């Protein structure tokens, strides 16, 4: 597909980067520059034109030529690495000049042909008249449940006392019932009585402005009078629309908006006469709703609960009748498998209405509900596909890649982003890092209601984990397979097609097939291999022969000895593995490696890691990886952004470790010190945002100097003195502070006591802090503080602080406080939290403060 061009461009830009020293290019450099120029030109053409999805043969041509070019270039790179003759990359002896890299020349010519064809087709497409759909306010009926509260809230907004024209956006994923909800409002007697004029039109992706204007005018002045204006141009129709609404209280529904361009074109023709008029828009795109009116509160339509899903399915199938007892169990399961999506429930309900009411028949459907939905109603998939089709081309591969994650998997954003970057899907725009660009991609999926946030830090919109609705995931898998992008092995029935490029295994049966396929030509060009099933045996050694792999994720397999064969995968950008330890030598052969995630039992950090100039993320799980005291700074790792769970000693720091990572953003350190604390200065790490600092032995915190950029700080086994508290308050951008297994002392000379106190002095202010977490502070008995110490606190979380007597009462006075959460605390602390909430409610009518115990 067209979007595959970005990974090709990324590869070529890396090879041709004037600052790179790995590849010694000769006469062949112009060939690669020409290939890059043509790939970039084609991408720019495609980005600026409407999708050419109606021409599948062209899509296939673009995909195939891009893949072929990638295969040629990366194969040469791997060969050069393996032969230790990097200077000969794409080079041939002088006497063979006319035959140099004929494969590169040939694929460049193919790309030329594709560009020529695309330009011609784009001219044809852009000269076509736009099409679109719109409907008037014709009668509409549908069985709905679970919308009573939505209707009440929306009717209050529509009929409220606000006299100015108000935009009311209804937002949610495809099939969730936005249009149905809008229709219920449109036909509601209270709404009909409140507004003098009602008008409805459906916009759609490829809208026709003339049809939309005529449908709105027809709703307002009637069909016969509207027919008189059929011969008029768009400009005249817009004026007629404006005059028809001027001076009246009206409600207009613009259903299924996809584009801010449409809103810009029509907005000025809805007059605001301070009559209390309303414009309701429905959209899957949160950014479109925000663009229409940034001040309006979006009404986010939620998925149905399991009980609501069953109520809806039961009404569709049985109407006013009761469901037979023998069908209730399987019926509830079928409803649950629809994932709360009303469209899916309507489709499966229609299917069940047509079949015999026999338990066996329903069980056959219940064995694979999502497949039954897709097979019974092709329109269902088309509706969900609209969201995918509307994605910009740079987002499509990132969306399809999410099919690799297994069902109900809680997706770690950093892990996903590192895979996208490793595959070359992310385009650098100069001002932002690749990871920052990829974060914007992920946020775009959330705004488009394609991905959900399931847990959140609750500051700056950053999320810990993401998920995808099961039916959207099914669509994603189908699209990825149809477009030969990624193949998911999740059942015994699914077979592999020819020439795989990415493989994700979700069942142990899939691994049996991999044993058979790995040595065959079908797997020879695989770029990603991901394992999402816990194996009770080692992965096939044949996987390690796939020498073009960019992404290898084996984090879910059982812990094994590190396979030496992995060191042959010189094209790897991403490696995630569950193993006992890292190899002492040889890992630097993975010269392209950007991300290393390892779940280890033991071991030290191979010195060669600090020679890998492409490394961006080093994440250790399970243990702290020891850096040897004889570490010597060999290179400044300018690209390194994450180091997580490594042990440092004073001698390692003295040897310049911190100076070798100037652009680090996330740092997890275990500091090993037995004697007196030396000063550890982090203030020069100007990009550091997240820091976890764990002292391997109990020591004071006063010797640590923080950078002003720090936003999140976790302290483990640290001693908190008044001086340390003052130092923490001085971090201007600190939003999250977590203290686990820490000791609190009134001064630095005081010996450890059974009962401890944390007193925050008057004037000490955590000016930006939004989240405070105390965990396993077992000796902490008293905590003295008030609202002035935490003026912006939103969440207070206290866990396993068994001796803490109470929460400071004035904490409840913090105006931004939303949540107090206590886990495994004593009755006295729980009672103090309840009292804070009760006082806020009774004295200040503050019902926003939540309490979780």
GROMACS .gro file of C-alpha atoms in nm, residues 406-756:
model
  351
  406UNK     CA    1  -0.376  -1.025   2.133
  407UNK     CA    2  -0.739  -0.985   2.239
  408UNK     CA    3  -0.794  -0.778   2.556
  409UNK     CA    4  -0.421  -0.700   2.568
  410UNK     CA    5  -0.336  -0.387   2.766
  411UNK     CA    6  -0.103  -0.211   2.527
  412UNK     CA    7   0.199  -0.036   2.676
  413UNK     CA    8   0.235   0.287   2.474
  414UNK     CA    9   0.616   0.296   2.491
  415UNK     CA   10   0.641  -0.062   2.367
  416UNK     CA   11   0.403   0.010   2.078
  417UNK     CA   12   0.571   0.338   1.988
  418UNK     CA   13   0.915   0.175   1.983
  419UNK     CA   14   0.781  -0.089   1.741
  420UNK     CA   15   0.640   0.180   1.511
  421UNK     CA   16   0.973   0.364   1.513
  422UNK     CA   17   1.166   0.040   1.454
  423UNK     CA   18   0.950  -0.039   1.152
  424UNK     CA   19   1.015   0.307   1.010
  425UNK     CA   20   0.649   0.415   1.011
  426UNK     CA   21   0.711   0.744   1.192
  427UNK     CA   22   0.813   1.050   0.994
  428UNK     CA   23   1.047   1.300   1.154
  429UNK     CA   24   0.944   1.665   1.122
  430UNK     CA   25   1.256   1.806   1.284
  431UNK     CA   26   1.109   1.982   1.587
  432UNK     CA   27   0.998   1.663   1.763
  433UNK     CA   28   1.167   1.331   1.827
  434UNK     CA   29   1.032   1.024   1.651
  435UNK     CA   30   0.879   0.911   1.980
  436UNK     CA   31   0.702   1.244   2.030
  437UNK     CA   32   0.562   1.222   1.677
  438UNK     CA   33   0.445   0.866   1.750
  439UNK     CA   34   0.277   0.984   2.072
  440UNK     CA   35   0.078   1.228   1.859
  441UNK     CA   36  -0.020   0.938   1.631
  442UNK     CA   37  -0.152   0.746   1.932
  443UNK     CA   38  -0.342   1.049   2.060
  444UNK     CA   39  -0.496   1.084   1.715
  445UNK     CA   40  -0.633   0.728   1.739
  446UNK     CA   41  -0.791   0.817   2.074
  447UNK     CA   42  -0.942   1.136   1.929
  448UNK     CA   43  -1.081   0.933   1.638
  449UNK     CA   44  -1.236   0.686   1.885
  450UNK     CA   45  -1.035   0.395   1.742
  451UNK     CA   46  -0.842   0.331   2.065
  452UNK     CA   47  -0.945   0.368   2.430
  453UNK     CA   48  -0.743   0.479   2.731
  454UNK     CA   49  -0.790   0.224   3.008
  455UNK     CA   50  -0.559   0.361   3.280
  456UNK     CA   51  -0.418   0.708   3.307
  457UNK     CA   52  -0.169   0.915   3.503
  458UNK     CA   53  -0.435   1.185   3.488
  459UNK     CA   54  -0.194   1.465   3.406
  460UNK     CA   55  -0.121   1.618   3.068
  461UNK     CA   56  -0.339   1.350   2.909
  462UNK     CA   57  -0.066   1.085   2.931
  463UNK     CA   58  -0.187   0.726   2.956
  464UNK     CA   59  -0.032   0.407   3.087
  465UNK     CA   60  -0.226   0.151   2.882
  466UNK     CA   61  -0.449   0.145   2.574
  467UNK     CA   62  -0.700  -0.102   2.433
  468UNK     CA   63  -0.900  -0.156   2.116
  469UNK     CA   64  -1.264  -0.268   2.096
  470UNK     CA   65  -1.283  -0.635   1.995
  471UNK     CA   66  -1.484  -0.562   1.680
  472UNK     CA   67  -1.246  -0.288   1.571
  473UNK     CA   68  -0.961  -0.529   1.638
  474UNK     CA   69  -1.129  -0.790   1.417
  475UNK     CA   70  -1.154  -0.527   1.144
  476UNK     CA   71  -0.790  -0.440   1.197
  477UNK     CA   72  -0.687  -0.806   1.161
  478UNK     CA   73  -0.894  -0.846   0.844
  479UNK     CA   74  -0.751  -0.531   0.687
  480UNK     CA   75  -0.395  -0.622   0.782
  481UNK     CA   76  -0.437  -0.968   0.628
  482UNK     CA   77  -0.613  -0.844   0.313
  483UNK     CA   78  -0.342  -0.590   0.251
  484UNK     CA   79  -0.062  -0.842   0.313
  485UNK     CA   80   0.063  -0.619   0.592
  486UNK     CA   81   0.050  -0.848   0.895
  487UNK     CA   82  -0.072  -1.200   0.958
  488UNK     CA   83  -0.216  -1.300   1.294
  489UNK     CA   84  -0.208  -1.666   1.389
  490UNK     CA   85  -0.487  -1.693   1.647
  491UNK     CA   86  -0.659  -2.021   1.561
  492UNK     CA   87  -0.598  -2.359   1.406
  493UNK     CA   88  -0.805  -2.259   1.102
  494UNK     CA   89  -0.611  -1.952   0.991
  495UNK     CA   90  -0.342  -2.037   0.740
  496UNK     CA   91  -0.046  -1.832   0.631
  497UNK     CA   92  -0.047  -1.675   0.288
  498UNK     CA   93   0.258  -1.644   0.067
  499UNK     CA   94   0.543  -1.407   0.139
  500UNK     CA   95   0.474  -1.294   0.494
  501UNK     CA   96   0.610  -0.959   0.610
  502UNK     CA   97   0.489  -0.949   0.970
  503UNK     CA   98   0.370  -1.233   1.192
  504UNK     CA   99   0.201  -1.230   1.532
  505UNK     CA  100   0.137  -1.554   1.719
  506UNK     CA  101  -0.154  -1.574   1.964
  507UNK     CA  102  -0.182  -1.952   2.012
  508UNK     CA  103   0.059  -2.237   2.073
  509UNK     CA  104  -0.079  -2.395   1.754
  510UNK     CA  105   0.062  -2.098   1.570
  511UNK     CA  106   0.410  -2.179   1.696
  512UNK     CA  107   0.382  -2.530   1.556
  513UNK     CA  108   0.318  -2.379   1.213
  514UNK     CA  109   0.611  -2.142   1.258
  515UNK     CA  110   0.840  -2.440   1.311
  516UNK     CA  111   0.729  -2.560   0.969
  517UNK     CA  112   0.727  -2.223   0.791
  518UNK     CA  113   1.037  -2.054   0.937
  519UNK     CA  114   1.279  -2.226   0.704
  520UNK     CA  115   1.063  -2.172   0.395
  521UNK     CA  116   1.047  -1.886   0.149
  522UNK     CA  117   0.718  -1.761   0.298
  523UNK     CA  118   0.908  -1.632   0.604
  524UNK     CA  119   1.228  -1.512   0.441
  525UNK     CA  120   1.124  -1.146   0.425
  526UNK     CA  121   0.951  -1.117   0.764
  527UNK     CA  122   1.022  -0.783   0.935
  528UNK     CA  123   0.828  -0.831   1.261
  529UNK     CA  124   0.781  -1.145   1.469
  530UNK     CA  125   0.573  -1.105   1.784
  531UNK     CA  126   0.475  -1.370   2.034
  532UNK     CA  127   0.170  -1.317   2.258
  533UNK     CA  128   0.128  -1.663   2.406
  534UNK     CA  129   0.314  -1.808   2.703
  535UNK     CA  130   0.501  -2.111   2.576
  536UNK     CA  131   0.606  -2.411   2.781
  537UNK     CA  132   0.888  -2.469   2.534
  538UNK     CA  133   1.153  -2.268   2.354
  539UNK     CA  134   1.069  -2.078   2.042
  540UNK     CA  135   1.187  -2.244   1.723
  541UNK     CA  136   1.556  -2.172   1.647
  542UNK     CA  137   1.445  -2.113   1.287
  543UNK     CA  138   1.301  -1.777   1.395
  544UNK     CA  139   1.656  -1.656   1.451
  545UNK     CA  140   1.744  -1.721   1.087
  546UNK     CA  141   1.506  -1.448   0.966
  547UNK     CA  142   1.786  -1.205   0.896
  548UNK     CA  143   1.568  -0.913   0.779
  549UNK     CA  144   1.379  -0.892   1.110
  550UNK     CA  145   1.339  -0.541   1.247
  551UNK     CA  146   1.114  -0.626   1.543
  552UNK     CA  147   1.148  -0.940   1.755
  553UNK     CA  148   0.923  -0.955   2.062
  554UNK     CA  149   0.961  -1.269   2.274
  555UNK     CA  150   0.872  -1.118   2.610
  556UNK     CA  151   0.587  -1.364   2.667
  557UNK     CA  152   0.791  -1.684   2.622
  558UNK     CA  153   0.935  -1.872   2.917
  559UNK     CA  154   1.268  -1.756   3.055
  560UNK     CA  155   1.555  -1.907   2.858
  561UNK     CA  156   1.926  -1.871   2.804
  562UNK     CA  157   1.988  -1.585   2.563
  563UNK     CA  158   2.000  -1.745   2.215
  564UNK     CA  159   2.335  -1.662   2.057
  565UNK     CA  160   2.165  -1.682   1.716
  566UNK     CA  161   1.990  -1.350   1.790
  567UNK     CA  162   2.325  -1.177   1.749
  568UNK     CA  163   2.306  -1.261   1.377
  569UNK     CA  164   1.995  -1.045   1.334
  570UNK     CA  165   2.192  -0.736   1.239
  571UNK     CA  166   1.886  -0.562   1.088
  572UNK     CA  167   1.703  -0.564   1.424
  573UNK     CA  168   1.580  -0.234   1.561
  574UNK     CA  169   1.366  -0.372   1.844
  575UNK     CA  170   1.436  -0.672   2.070
  576UNK     CA  171   1.218  -0.773   2.362
  577UNK     CA  172   1.309  -1.098   2.538
  578UNK     CA  173   1.253  -1.301   2.856
  579UNK     CA  174   1.590  -1.454   2.941
  580UNK     CA  175   1.816  -1.532   3.233
  581UNK     CA  176   2.091  -1.283   3.145
  582UNK     CA  177   2.238  -1.086   2.858
  583UNK     CA  178   2.547  -1.213   2.674
  584UNK     CA  179   2.877  -1.075   2.801
  585UNK     CA  180   2.995  -0.999   2.449
  586UNK     CA  181   2.872  -0.978   2.093
  587UNK     CA  182   2.562  -0.770   2.147
  588UNK     CA  183   2.720  -0.473   1.969
  589UNK     CA  184   2.683  -0.671   1.647
  590UNK     CA  185   2.320  -0.558   1.660
  591UNK     CA  186   2.443  -0.224   1.532
  592UNK     CA  187   2.095  -0.099   1.430
  593UNK     CA  188   1.928  -0.181   1.761
  594UNK     CA  189   1.713   0.104   1.894
  595UNK     CA  190   1.516  -0.066   2.173
  596UNK     CA  191   1.620  -0.346   2.410
  597UNK     CA  192   1.365  -0.471   2.663
  598UNK     CA  193   1.477  -0.767   2.874
  599UNK     CA  194   1.316  -0.950   3.165
  600UNK     CA  195   1.620  -1.095   3.345
  601UNK     CA  196   1.707  -1.315   3.642
  602UNK     CA  197   2.055  -1.179   3.697
  603UNK     CA  198   2.352  -1.024   3.525
  604UNK     CA  199   2.550  -0.713   3.458
  605UNK     CA  200   2.527  -0.466   3.175
  606UNK     CA  201   2.753  -0.565   2.883
  607UNK     CA  202   3.007  -0.291   2.825
  608UNK     CA  203   2.933  -0.316   2.453
  609UNK     CA  204   2.586  -0.169   2.509
  610UNK     CA  205   2.745   0.171   2.562
  611UNK     CA  206   2.904   0.150   2.218
  612UNK     CA  207   2.568   0.114   2.036
  613UNK     CA  208   2.509   0.460   1.895
  614UNK     CA  209   2.156   0.384   1.764
  615UNK     CA  210   2.024   0.275   2.104
  616UNK     CA  211   1.721   0.480   2.212
  617UNK     CA  212   1.558   0.272   2.489
  618UNK     CA  213   1.715   0.028   2.736
  619UNK     CA  214   1.454  -0.121   2.968
  620UNK     CA  215   1.523  -0.392   3.223
  621UNK     CA  216   1.234  -0.581   3.384
  622UNK     CA  217   1.250  -0.803   3.689
  623UNK     CA  218   1.591  -0.692   3.822
  624UNK     CA  219   1.828  -0.399   3.830
  625UNK     CA  220   2.103  -0.460   3.576
  626UNK     CA  221   2.444  -0.392   3.726
  627UNK     CA  222   2.687  -0.160   3.551
  628UNK     CA  223   3.041  -0.267   3.634
  629UNK     CA  224   3.261  -0.031   3.837
  630UNK     CA  225   3.523  -0.040   3.563
  631UNK     CA  226   3.278   0.122   3.318
  632UNK     CA  227   3.464   0.368   3.097
  633UNK     CA  228   3.286   0.629   2.890
  634UNK     CA  229   3.347   0.543   2.526
  635UNK     CA  230   3.080   0.737   2.341
  636UNK     CA  231   2.813   0.998   2.401
  637UNK     CA  232   2.483   0.825   2.332
  638UNK     CA  233   2.291   1.121   2.194
  639UNK     CA  234   1.989   0.912   2.088
  640UNK     CA  235   1.940   0.733   2.422
  641UNK     CA  236   1.612   0.847   2.581
  642UNK     CA  237   1.526   0.569   2.828
  643UNK     CA  238   1.735   0.371   3.076
  644UNK     CA  239   1.528   0.177   3.323
  645UNK     CA  240   1.642  -0.038   3.618
  646UNK     CA  241   2.020  -0.021   3.616
  647UNK     CA  242   2.247  -0.016   3.921
  648UNK     CA  243   2.497   0.268   3.955
  649UNK     CA  244   2.783   0.315   4.198
  650UNK     CA  245   2.964   0.639   4.282
  651UNK     CA  246   3.264   0.523   4.080
  652UNK     CA  247   3.051   0.469   3.767
  653UNK     CA  248   2.910   0.819   3.804
  654UNK     CA  249   3.258   0.963   3.858
  655UNK     CA  250   3.371   0.798   3.533
  656UNK     CA  251   3.122   1.007   3.338
  657UNK     CA  252   2.817   0.787   3.296
  658UNK     CA  253   2.565   1.070   3.340
  659UNK     CA  254   2.755   1.289   3.094
  660UNK     CA  255   2.728   1.016   2.828
  661UNK     CA  256   2.345   1.034   2.821
  662UNK     CA  257   2.270   1.406   2.768
  663UNK     CA  258   1.925   1.356   2.610
  664UNK     CA  259   1.783   1.104   2.855
  665UNK     CA  260   1.411   1.151   2.928
  666UNK     CA  261   1.329   0.853   3.149
  667UNK     CA  262   1.575   0.716   3.404
  668UNK     CA  263   1.533   0.432   3.654
  669UNK     CA  264   1.834   0.405   3.884
  670UNK     CA  265   1.933   0.182   4.172
  671UNK     CA  266   2.212   0.370   4.350
  672UNK     CA  267   2.452   0.143   4.536
  673UNK     CA  268   2.635   0.323   4.816
  674UNK     CA  269   2.745   0.189   5.153
  675UNK     CA  270   2.940   0.482   5.295
  676UNK     CA  271   2.858   0.849   5.308
  677UNK     CA  272   2.653   0.985   5.019
  678UNK     CA  273   2.836   1.168   4.744
  679UNK     CA  274   2.660   1.446   4.557
  680UNK     CA  275   2.484   1.312   4.247
  681UNK     CA  276   2.417   1.597   4.009
  682UNK     CA  277   2.139   1.537   3.756
  683UNK     CA  278   2.071   1.906   3.697
  684UNK     CA  279   2.249   1.903   3.359
  685UNK     CA  280   2.003   1.643   3.221
  686UNK     CA  281   1.772   1.910   3.082
  687UNK     CA  282   1.536   1.668   2.906
  688UNK     CA  283   1.484   1.432   3.201
  689UNK     CA  284   1.111   1.404   3.277
  690UNK     CA  285   1.071   1.075   3.464
  691UNK     CA  286   1.307   0.957   3.738
  692UNK     CA  287   1.292   0.654   3.964
  693UNK     CA  288   1.563   0.670   4.232
  694UNK     CA  289   1.613   0.369   4.456
  695UNK     CA  290   1.889   0.354   4.715
  696UNK     CA  291   2.021   0.004   4.756
  697UNK     CA  292   2.113   0.093   5.115
  698UNK     CA  293   1.931   0.337   5.343
  699UNK     CA  294   2.068   0.681   5.277
  700UNK     CA  295   1.964   1.044   5.282
  701UNK     CA  296   1.826   1.223   4.979
  702UNK     CA  297   2.001   1.555   5.028
  703UNK     CA  298   2.292   1.465   4.801
  704UNK     CA  299   2.073   1.441   4.488
  705UNK     CA  300   2.037   1.745   4.261
  706UNK     CA  301   1.732   1.746   4.033
  707UNK     CA  302   1.682   1.906   3.691
  708UNK     CA  303   1.401   2.159   3.657
  709UNK     CA  304   1.248   1.956   3.370
  710UNK     CA  305   1.149   1.668   3.601
  711UNK     CA  306   0.777   1.587   3.596
  712UNK     CA  307   0.752   1.248   3.766
  713UNK     CA  308   0.966   1.125   4.056
  714UNK     CA  309   0.959   0.789   4.233
  715UNK     CA  310   1.167   0.753   4.550
  716UNK     CA  311   1.238   0.407   4.694
  717UNK     CA  312   1.426   0.334   5.018
  718UNK     CA  313   1.509   0.702   5.064
  719UNK     CA  314   1.527   0.903   5.385
  720UNK     CA  315   1.300   1.207   5.380
  721UNK     CA  316   1.420   1.492   5.602
  722UNK     CA  317   1.289   1.850   5.617
  723UNK     CA  318   1.578   1.953   5.391
  724UNK     CA  319   1.483   1.681   5.142
  725UNK     CA  320   1.120   1.796   5.145
  726UNK     CA  321   1.227   2.153   5.073
  727UNK     CA  322   1.445   2.027   4.787
  728UNK     CA  323   1.152   1.836   4.639
  729UNK     CA  324   0.932   2.146   4.660
  730UNK     CA  325   1.193   2.333   4.457
  731UNK     CA  326   1.136   2.114   4.148
  732UNK     CA  327   0.914   2.356   3.953
  733UNK     CA  328   0.745   2.114   3.707
  734UNK     CA  329   0.700   1.812   3.933
  735UNK     CA  330   0.352   1.670   3.875
  736UNK     CA  331   0.380   1.318   4.020
  737UNK     CA  332   0.560   1.218   4.341
  738UNK     CA  333   0.567   0.858   4.459
  739UNK     CA  334   0.742   0.757   4.782
  740UNK     CA  335   0.773   0.385   4.849
  741UNK     CA  336   0.931   0.224   5.155
  742UNK     CA  337   1.077   0.557   5.258
  743UNK     CA  338   1.184   0.667   5.607
  744UNK     CA  339   1.090   1.007   5.753
  745UNK     CA  340   1.323   1.185   5.997
  746UNK     CA  341   1.318   1.527   6.158
  747UNK     CA  342   1.694   1.572   6.100
  748UNK     CA  343   1.987   1.395   5.939
  749UNK     CA  344   2.148   1.278   6.264
  750UNK     CA  345   1.838   1.127   6.420
  751UNK     CA  346   1.843   0.750   6.455
  752UNK     CA  347   1.568   0.532   6.316
  753UNK     CA  348   1.254   0.517   6.531
  754UNK     CA  349   0.952   0.291   6.540
  755UNK     CA  350   0.716   0.586   6.489
  756UNK     CA  351   0.790   0.848   6.226
   0.00000   0.00000   0.00000
